[in-house]
Amino acid sequence: MATEIPMVTAEERDWATAAARARDISSWDRTTDVLVGGYGGAGVCAAIEVAEAGVDVLAVERRESGGGTTITSGGQLYIGGGTSLQKELGYEDSPEEMLKYLLAFCGPAADEEKCRYYCERSPAHYDWMVEHGVPFRSAFFPPSEGTIPEGDEGLMYTGSELGYPYREIAKPAPRGHTAKRPGMNAGLVLMTSLLEAGEKAGVKVAYKSVLERVVMDEEGRVVGAIATVDGVEQSIRARRGVLLTTGGFIHDRGMVERFAPRILGCFPPLGENTEDGSGIRIGMGAGGAVIRMDESSIVMPFAPPRDLLRGIFFNRLGQRFIAEDLYQCELGDAVVMHQDGVAYLLLDSEIGPENSMGAQVCAKGSLEEIEQALGVPATGLAHTVEQYNRFAAEGEDPLFHKHPNWIRPLDKPPYKVLDISLDKCAFPTFTLGGLWTKSTGEVMDIEGNVIPGLYAAGRTSSGFPAAGYNSGMAVADCTFFGRVAGQTAAAVAPAD
């Protein structure tokens, strides 16, 4: 698959934060080898790699402490290809099977080079996380229970590997590796471990400080940055370059309106409020191109109890539109992008509960009564259910190929319907587009030329997650490619 070639309009250039010129700086206030903007998942991993290479590194972080969005996340990393944890628990996987799945799930916008690069090095990335103090419990959380464990199990399915058509394209394997902590905030354990590793490696961090813009010399090389440190503007020379890891742009409504307007109705925004696109705009100001800016992760509010998977989704016409057992982000994308934000879940009397993740019952009774209550064309839903039940009695779903484990006839009235429309439920979302980078983390201009001295990782860049998103991809992408960008920057000869 070819990488999308970015096109930059004059309007997009207007969003850029113009770079400062080195010739206008008479003397630098501070000097380091590598300057990292942002100290979340990508920033800390980048800084650790730089420091462990014996290179001086300074991180600039807006908040009073590090962690970014990763520290409030579920602490899941989408890692596979045959990790030691997968092997220990008896699950076979390979980089080749993992790559097949990623390319199929992420669709035509997938960056094949980055996907391949990551899959080949994924097992080693897990080992690196363990070596740097991130704990994982050797226990499996079954897919029948969900994708986010209430306990501290370390391995689980966090995508659509068992769904159609993916189970026929690639051999399914659980690739969700979750840091050891009960509940949904394992990101606290993951990031606390990495922050401690950064301190141990000797990373210097300026907290309550803001990276304002990069500084470029006459040859177009990024040689430093302007930052506000403790309320004072400083010029910081970076002899090997500047690495941008400030997150995406979900909290800048203007950028969302311009680049990803289809998610304007989605709420809440996922991520810390520092994810305001600042790093992306800084990179654009240095000539960096942006790609896949309209890509996002949209989570449908469809979660445990998993018994709900036995119901069927239908649209305003009473028609099914997707297999119910696919991952929540694929379901969310289908509702928002392809069903005008209108969708319902039909359950019979043997499937509960009365609500799920805020979705409320909006109609009850016979299929005919439900059609009338929702304004669905007469017999539209009844025909859908009749057809579904006919095949479900044989354990089949020829239309959408839902896994047989979740198929049974819906033939126990009275029925009830959960309204999972965009205006009735929370559809958490975050952005996936960003600066165009090589797998090495080097930022490129619109012609694909590397901008010397400029690097990016995490949601500030366009990583391997594209149209398709699974739990743990963002944390895996930011930590892995943060590391790679740090390695690349550390290996560059320092400028005079």
PDB file of C-alpha atoms in Angstrom, residues 37 40 81 160 175 205 214 220 261 297 322 354 443:
ATOM      1  CA  GLY A  37       8.641  18.830  23.530  1.00  0.00           C
ATOM      2  CA  GLY A  40       3.959  11.821  27.916  1.00  0.00           C
ATOM      3  CA  GLY A  81       4.321 -11.022  16.794  1.00  0.00           C
ATOM      4  CA  SER A 160     -11.501  -7.468  15.855  1.00  0.00           C
ATOM      5  CA  ARG A 175      -2.271  -8.752  21.352  1.00  0.00           C
ATOM      6  CA  VAL A 205      12.782  17.845  32.563  1.00  0.00           C
ATOM      7  CA  VAL A 214      11.447  25.811  16.676  1.00  0.00           C
ATOM      8  CA  GLY A 220      16.713  24.868   6.779  1.00  0.00           C
ATOM      9  CA  PRO A 261     -15.174  17.994  10.867  1.00  0.00           C
ATOM     10  CA  SER A 297     -10.784   6.865  16.708  1.00  0.00           C
ATOM     11  CA  ILE A 322     -22.449  -4.350  10.709  1.00  0.00           C
ATOM     12  CA  GLU A 354     -31.848  -1.937  30.604  1.00  0.00           C
ATOM     13  CA  VAL A 443       9.612  14.815   9.820  1.00  0.00           C
TER      14      VAL A 443
END
